[in-house]
């Protein structure tokens, strides 16, 4: 494990928030899956919760980098929970949008390329 003193100061300050975002996203998705009627397979439930945690962590990191500092931690935590509820599909949508903005993927036919 790397020495915490060797991490950049910005990452050291953001690390607890990112960990909390991962836990919040995972827990939110876990709550959503377990609230469904019927029995869910354990592996699939765990995979969905972990993937939602990764999605929440990613969205929180992107928001903290994109929004002007200082960003309220409550706003980032709320974004993590919303992302966790939506699940890992958010990352797929986010990547498609990013690819289109970078010109790596052609726009969908019949859609305005500015949207």
XYZ file of C-alpha atoms in Angstrom:
115
model
C 0.000 0.000 0.000
C 1.421 3.409 -0.890
C 2.503 5.765 1.842
C -0.324 8.304 2.423
C 2.230 11.095 2.631
C 3.281 10.404 -0.970
C -0.239 11.043 -2.339
C -0.994 14.465 -3.812
C -2.699 16.738 -1.248
C -5.854 17.065 -3.358
C -6.249 13.280 -3.543
C -5.580 12.885 0.169
C -8.327 15.402 0.914
C -10.746 13.811 -1.552
C -10.098 10.160 -0.640
C -12.534 9.995 2.326
C -15.296 11.540 0.218
C -14.663 9.099 -2.648
C -14.740 6.161 -0.241
C -18.002 7.457 1.217
C -19.404 7.897 -2.322
C -18.522 4.277 -3.147
C -20.196 3.002 0.029
C -23.264 5.225 -0.464
C -23.732 4.130 -4.085
C -23.280 0.453 -3.241
C -25.620 0.632 -0.258
C -28.277 2.505 -2.237
C -28.238 -0.096 -5.025
C -28.206 -2.934 -2.491
C -31.262 -1.441 -0.804
C -32.998 -1.089 -4.164
C -32.297 -4.688 -5.189
C -33.243 -6.177 -1.824
C -36.526 -4.248 -1.731
C -37.750 -6.047 -4.848
C -40.210 -8.880 -4.294
C -38.869 -12.384 -4.683
C -35.464 -13.817 -4.070
C -32.454 -12.378 -5.878
C -29.282 -14.399 -6.582
C -26.523 -13.378 -4.160
C -23.786 -13.065 -6.794
C -25.861 -10.849 -9.029
C -26.961 -8.682 -6.112
C -23.362 -8.231 -4.937
C -22.179 -7.489 -8.484
C -24.875 -4.847 -8.984
C -24.044 -3.216 -5.653
C -20.313 -3.108 -6.403
C -20.877 -1.796 -9.933
C -23.169 0.914 -8.587
C -20.487 1.832 -6.057
C -17.917 2.189 -8.824
C -20.375 4.297 -10.829
C -21.049 6.532 -7.814
C -17.332 6.911 -7.156
C -16.693 7.817 -10.797
C -19.492 10.362 -10.998
C -18.408 11.931 -7.693
C -14.802 12.194 -8.870
C -15.887 13.721 -12.188
C -18.185 16.219 -10.486
C -15.527 17.244 -8.006
C -13.126 17.856 -10.900
C -15.671 19.629 -13.111
C -17.392 21.901 -10.600
C -15.622 24.977 -9.278
C -14.042 24.527 -5.858
C -15.144 24.308 -3.136
C -17.888 21.789 -3.828
C -20.217 20.959 -0.956
C -19.630 17.355 0.145
C -23.384 16.954 0.637
C -23.935 17.680 -3.069
C -21.375 15.052 -4.053
C -22.867 12.527 -1.634
C -26.341 13.182 -3.043
C -24.995 12.618 -6.562
C -23.444 9.348 -5.363
C -26.773 8.162 -3.951
C -28.682 9.087 -7.109
C -26.048 7.298 -9.185
C -26.230 4.288 -6.885
C -29.993 4.136 -7.310
C -29.655 4.327 -11.099
C -26.958 1.668 -11.064
C -24.036 0.961 -13.348
C -25.997 1.856 -16.492
C -25.143 5.494 -15.707
C -21.520 4.811 -16.680
C -22.596 3.450 -20.064
C -24.668 6.565 -20.751
C -21.895 8.825 -19.521
C -19.313 7.143 -21.734
C -21.524 7.415 -24.829
C -22.088 11.103 -24.147
C -18.364 11.688 -23.627
C -17.470 9.808 -26.825
C -19.948 11.886 -28.810
C -18.624 15.136 -27.355
C -15.072 14.103 -28.265
C -16.143 13.113 -31.785
C -15.277 9.453 -31.276
C -18.812 8.244 -31.921
C -21.133 9.593 -34.620
C -24.391 11.183 -33.411
C -27.548 9.122 -33.623
C -29.497 9.590 -36.868
C -32.387 12.010 -36.553
C -30.992 13.720 -33.468
C -29.615 17.188 -33.112
C -25.790 16.844 -32.788
C -25.710 19.756 -30.320
C -27.747 17.816 -27.723
